[in-house]
PDB file of C-alpha atoms in Angstrom:
ATOM      1  CA  MET A   4     -37.636 -26.320 -53.218  1.00  0.00           C
ATOM      2  CA  SER A   5     -34.802 -25.883 -50.704  1.00  0.00           C
ATOM      3  CA  PRO A   6     -35.723 -25.404 -47.070  1.00  0.00           C
ATOM      4  CA  VAL A   7     -35.597 -21.951 -45.540  1.00  0.00           C
ATOM      5  CA  TYR A   8     -34.169 -21.490 -42.054  1.00  0.00           C
ATOM      6  CA  ARG A   9     -35.375 -18.620 -39.884  1.00  0.00           C
ATOM      7  CA  ARG A  10     -35.540 -17.599 -36.246  1.00  0.00           C
ATOM      8  CA  ALA A  11     -38.660 -18.765 -34.471  1.00  0.00           C
ATOM      9  CA  THR A  12     -41.187 -16.225 -33.279  1.00  0.00           C
ATOM     10  CA  ARG A  13     -43.728 -16.384 -30.475  1.00  0.00           C
ATOM     11  CA  GLY A  14     -46.375 -17.037 -33.109  1.00  0.00           C
ATOM     12  CA  ASP A  15     -44.647 -20.356 -33.904  1.00  0.00           C
ATOM     13  CA  ALA A  16     -45.190 -21.788 -30.410  1.00  0.00           C
ATOM     14  CA  ILE A  17     -48.162 -24.058 -31.120  1.00  0.00           C
ATOM     15  CA  ARG A  18     -46.730 -25.437 -34.388  1.00  0.00           C
ATOM     16  CA  LEU A  19     -43.351 -26.116 -32.746  1.00  0.00           C
ATOM     17  CA  PHE A  20     -45.084 -27.798 -29.812  1.00  0.00           C
ATOM     18  CA  GLU A  21     -47.014 -30.016 -32.249  1.00  0.00           C
ATOM     19  CA  ILE A  22     -43.868 -30.857 -34.253  1.00  0.00           C
ATOM     20  CA  ARG A  23     -42.105 -31.989 -31.074  1.00  0.00           C
ATOM     21  CA  ARG A  24     -45.096 -33.988 -29.850  1.00  0.00           C
ATOM     22  CA  THR A  25     -45.773 -35.797 -33.123  1.00  0.00           C
ATOM     23  CA  SER A  26     -42.074 -36.358 -33.738  1.00  0.00           C
ATOM     24  CA  ILE A  27     -41.746 -38.129 -30.397  1.00  0.00           C
ATOM     25  CA  LEU A  28     -44.978 -40.096 -30.703  1.00  0.00           C
ATOM     26  CA  GLU A  29     -44.467 -41.191 -34.314  1.00  0.00           C
ATOM     27  CA  LEU A  30     -40.705 -41.261 -34.835  1.00  0.00           C
ATOM     28  CA  ALA A  31     -39.119 -41.812 -31.423  1.00  0.00           C
ATOM     29  CA  SER A  32     -41.580 -44.563 -30.565  1.00  0.00           C
ATOM     30  CA  LYS A  33     -39.864 -46.688 -33.235  1.00  0.00           C
ATOM     31  CA  GLY A  34     -36.773 -46.817 -31.010  1.00  0.00           C
ATOM     32  CA  ILE A  35     -38.293 -46.768 -27.535  1.00  0.00           C
ATOM     33  CA  PRO A  36     -41.410 -48.282 -25.965  1.00  0.00           C
ATOM     34  CA  ALA A  37     -44.584 -46.379 -26.803  1.00  0.00           C
ATOM     35  CA  ASP A  38     -45.359 -45.635 -23.144  1.00  0.00           C
ATOM     36  CA  GLU A  39     -41.908 -44.040 -22.702  1.00  0.00           C
ATOM     37  CA  ALA A  40     -42.436 -41.967 -25.854  1.00  0.00           C
ATOM     38  CA  ALA A  41     -45.830 -40.816 -24.589  1.00  0.00           C
ATOM     39  CA  ALA A  42     -44.376 -39.820 -21.208  1.00  0.00           C
ATOM     40  CA  TRP A  43     -41.545 -37.918 -22.939  1.00  0.00           C
ATOM     41  CA  ALA A  44     -43.987 -36.138 -25.265  1.00  0.00           C
ATOM     42  CA  MET A  45     -46.078 -35.018 -22.281  1.00  0.00           C
ATOM     43  CA  LYS A  46     -43.096 -33.377 -20.526  1.00  0.00           C
ATOM     44  CA  LEU A  47     -43.656 -30.184 -22.524  1.00  0.00           C
ATOM     45  CA  THR A  48     -46.860 -28.150 -22.619  1.00  0.00           C
ATOM     46  CA  PRO A  49     -47.732 -25.331 -25.032  1.00  0.00           C
ATOM     47  CA  ALA A  50     -46.853 -22.883 -22.229  1.00  0.00           C
ATOM     48  CA  GLY A  51     -43.520 -24.659 -21.827  1.00  0.00           C
ATOM     49  CA  MET A  52     -42.856 -24.193 -25.537  1.00  0.00           C
ATOM     50  CA  GLU A  53     -43.548 -20.487 -25.187  1.00  0.00           C
ATOM     51  CA  GLN A  54     -41.019 -20.403 -22.351  1.00  0.00           C
ATOM     52  CA  LYS A  55     -38.446 -22.164 -24.547  1.00  0.00           C
ATOM     53  CA  LEU A  56     -38.995 -19.454 -27.161  1.00  0.00           C
ATOM     54  CA  ARG A  57     -38.081 -16.847 -24.545  1.00  0.00           C
ATOM     55  CA  GLU A  58     -35.045 -18.706 -23.155  1.00  0.00           C
ATOM     56  CA  LEU A  59     -33.411 -20.394 -26.164  1.00  0.00           C
ATOM     57  CA  LYS A  60     -32.254 -19.526 -29.649  1.00  0.00           C
ATOM     58  CA  ILE A  61     -34.729 -21.492 -31.756  1.00  0.00           C
ATOM     59  CA  TRP A  62     -34.571 -21.851 -35.513  1.00  0.00           C
ATOM     60  CA  VAL A  63     -37.321 -23.170 -37.763  1.00  0.00           C
ATOM     61  CA  ALA A  64     -36.834 -25.131 -40.980  1.00  0.00           C
ATOM     62  CA  GLU A  65     -39.598 -24.351 -43.474  1.00  0.00           C
ATOM     63  CA  SER A  66     -40.451 -26.278 -46.605  1.00  0.00           C
ATOM     64  CA  ASP A  67     -42.794 -24.521 -49.039  1.00  0.00           C
ATOM     65  CA  GLY A  68     -43.766 -22.097 -46.268  1.00  0.00           C
ATOM     66  CA  ILE A  69     -44.646 -24.826 -43.768  1.00  0.00           C
ATOM     67  CA  ALA A  70     -42.683 -25.275 -40.522  1.00  0.00           C
ATOM     68  CA  ALA A  71     -41.130 -28.719 -41.009  1.00  0.00           C
ATOM     69  CA  GLY A  72     -38.876 -28.833 -37.963  1.00  0.00           C
ATOM     70  CA  TRP A  73     -36.983 -26.832 -35.399  1.00  0.00           C
ATOM     71  CA  GLY A  74     -33.757 -26.805 -33.470  1.00  0.00           C
ATOM     72  CA  ALA A  75     -32.764 -24.987 -30.306  1.00  0.00           C
ATOM     73  CA  ILE A  76     -29.357 -23.995 -28.983  1.00  0.00           C
ATOM     74  CA  ARG A  77     -27.996 -22.461 -25.804  1.00  0.00           C
ATOM     75  CA  GLY A  78     -24.291 -21.623 -25.813  1.00  0.00           C
ATOM     76  CA  GLY A  79     -22.485 -24.804 -26.865  1.00  0.00           C
ATOM     77  CA  TYR A  80     -25.454 -27.062 -26.232  1.00  0.00           C
ATOM     78  CA  LEU A  81     -27.951 -28.364 -28.782  1.00  0.00           C
ATOM     79  CA  GLU A  82     -31.133 -28.286 -26.718  1.00  0.00           C
ATOM     80  CA  GLY A  83     -33.309 -30.101 -29.229  1.00  0.00           C
ATOM     81  CA  LEU A  84     -33.872 -30.949 -32.879  1.00  0.00           C
ATOM     82  CA  TYR A  85     -37.280 -32.171 -34.029  1.00  0.00           C
ATOM     83  CA  MET A  86     -38.797 -32.870 -37.434  1.00  0.00           C
ATOM     84  CA  ALA A  87     -42.466 -33.247 -38.252  1.00  0.00           C
ATOM     85  CA  PRO A  88     -42.945 -36.897 -39.256  1.00  0.00           C
ATOM     86  CA  GLU A  89     -44.217 -35.976 -42.725  1.00  0.00           C
ATOM     87  CA  PHE A  90     -40.896 -34.197 -43.423  1.00  0.00           C
ATOM     88  CA  ALA A  91     -38.561 -36.778 -41.865  1.00  0.00           C
ATOM     89  CA  GLY A  92     -35.965 -38.383 -44.126  1.00  0.00           C
ATOM     90  CA  ARG A  93     -35.848 -35.522 -46.651  1.00  0.00           C
ATOM     91  CA  GLY A  94     -32.562 -33.996 -45.482  1.00  0.00           C
ATOM     92  CA  ILE A  95     -34.227 -30.999 -43.868  1.00  0.00           C
ATOM     93  CA  GLY A  96     -33.160 -32.014 -40.354  1.00  0.00           C
ATOM     94  CA  GLY A  97     -29.578 -32.575 -41.483  1.00  0.00           C
ATOM     95  CA  GLY A  98     -29.574 -29.169 -43.130  1.00  0.00           C
ATOM     96  CA  LEU A  99     -30.982 -27.554 -40.004  1.00  0.00           C
ATOM     97  CA  LEU A 100     -28.331 -29.238 -37.865  1.00  0.00           C
ATOM     98  CA  ALA A 101     -25.569 -28.077 -40.226  1.00  0.00           C
ATOM     99  CA  MET A 102     -26.915 -24.518 -40.081  1.00  0.00           C
ATOM    100  CA  LEU A 103     -26.998 -24.596 -36.258  1.00  0.00           C
ATOM    101  CA  GLU A 104     -23.452 -25.987 -36.160  1.00  0.00           C
ATOM    102  CA  SER A 105     -22.263 -23.202 -38.475  1.00  0.00           C
ATOM    103  CA  LEU A 106     -23.970 -20.596 -36.318  1.00  0.00           C
ATOM    104  CA  MET A 107     -22.371 -22.002 -33.178  1.00  0.00           C
ATOM    105  CA  ARG A 108     -18.963 -22.163 -34.865  1.00  0.00           C
ATOM    106  CA  SER A 109     -19.276 -18.490 -35.849  1.00  0.00           C
ATOM    107  CA  ARG A 110     -19.946 -17.705 -32.179  1.00  0.00           C
ATOM    108  CA  GLY A 111     -16.718 -19.396 -31.099  1.00  0.00           C
ATOM    109  CA  VAL A 112     -18.149 -22.718 -29.942  1.00  0.00           C
ATOM    110  CA  ARG A 113     -15.538 -25.446 -30.406  1.00  0.00           C
ATOM    111  CA  GLU A 114     -17.557 -28.424 -29.182  1.00  0.00           C
ATOM    112  CA  ILE A 115     -21.282 -29.040 -29.431  1.00  0.00           C
ATOM    113  CA  ARG A 116     -22.847 -31.143 -26.709  1.00  0.00           C
ATOM    114  CA  ALA A 117     -26.294 -32.715 -26.761  1.00  0.00           C
ATOM    115  CA  GLU A 118     -28.350 -35.694 -25.684  1.00  0.00           C
ATOM    116  CA  ALA A 119     -29.764 -37.977 -28.355  1.00  0.00           C
ATOM    117  CA  SER A 120     -32.706 -40.304 -28.084  1.00  0.00           C
ATOM    118  CA  SER A 121     -32.134 -43.900 -29.146  1.00  0.00           C
ATOM    119  CA  ASN A 122     -33.938 -43.370 -32.440  1.00  0.00           C
ATOM    120  CA  ALA A 123     -31.844 -40.255 -33.266  1.00  0.00           C
ATOM    121  CA  LEU A 124     -28.427 -41.553 -32.189  1.00  0.00           C
ATOM    122  CA  ASP A 125     -27.488 -42.885 -35.640  1.00  0.00           C
ATOM    123  CA  PHE A 126     -28.553 -39.564 -37.216  1.00  0.00           C
ATOM    124  CA  TYR A 127     -25.959 -37.766 -35.071  1.00  0.00           C
ATOM    125  CA  LEU A 128     -23.241 -40.433 -35.347  1.00  0.00           C
ATOM    126  CA  GLN A 129     -23.482 -40.233 -39.151  1.00  0.00           C
ATOM    127  CA  ARG A 130     -22.826 -36.485 -38.872  1.00  0.00           C
ATOM    128  CA  GLY A 131     -19.633 -36.724 -36.822  1.00  0.00           C
ATOM    129  CA  TYR A 132     -20.964 -36.846 -33.273  1.00  0.00           C
ATOM    130  CA  ARG A 133     -19.638 -39.362 -30.784  1.00  0.00           C
ATOM    131  CA  ALA A 134     -21.138 -40.846 -27.661  1.00  0.00           C
ATOM    132  CA  THR A 135     -19.402 -39.342 -24.630  1.00  0.00           C
ATOM    133  CA  ALA A 136     -20.944 -41.503 -21.911  1.00  0.00           C
ATOM    134  CA  PRO A 137     -23.210 -44.534 -21.535  1.00  0.00           C
ATOM    135  CA  GLN A 138     -26.927 -44.170 -22.036  1.00  0.00           C
ATOM    136  CA  THR A 139     -28.518 -42.401 -19.077  1.00  0.00           C
ATOM    137  CA  PRO A 140     -31.235 -44.035 -16.935  1.00  0.00           C
ATOM    138  CA  ASP A 141     -33.856 -41.931 -18.745  1.00  0.00           C
ATOM    139  CA  GLY A 142     -32.688 -43.259 -22.138  1.00  0.00           C
ATOM    140  CA  ALA A 143     -30.658 -40.309 -23.442  1.00  0.00           C
ATOM    141  CA  TRP A 144     -27.246 -40.699 -25.098  1.00  0.00           C
ATOM    142  CA  PRO A 145     -24.774 -37.910 -24.194  1.00  0.00           C
ATOM    143  CA  ILE A 146     -23.052 -36.924 -27.443  1.00  0.00           C
ATOM    144  CA  ALA A 147     -20.581 -34.299 -28.644  1.00  0.00           C
ATOM    145  CA  LYS A 148     -18.958 -33.047 -31.833  1.00  0.00           C
ATOM    146  CA  GLN A 149     -15.796 -31.052 -32.298  1.00  0.00           C
ATOM    147  CA  LEU A 150     -16.153 -28.074 -34.612  1.00  0.00           C
ATOM    148  CA  GLN A 151     -13.253 -27.041 -36.862  1.00  0.00           C
TER     149      GLN A 151
END
């Protein structure tokens, strides 16, 4: 079944928090030391996720009615894209990114900017993003993509 993309609601906060946390702990830790992944995962609390829901445009990717991942945008910036580990590698994240890019394009955004973790950098490079600066001291890769 094809994924369904929908706007996140306040009721999604705990699931989205858990997707981010497990994504970092299980997926990002393959590209960065486990202690760094744990520190990154702890930077957001459930209350912080609720705040993100108020401040950002967040979209959820569902597979068979289950929230599989989410992405957040603010203006021309991709604020985050996370997949639950059990859904990683199925194309759902790529589809969610394409949907967010299309939405941003329709809003007049000509360049998407973001920061990629080391484990996600190839995901973005394969989808037309380019590194715009060296890796930051906290391990993020500044990236951008021109939209047609």
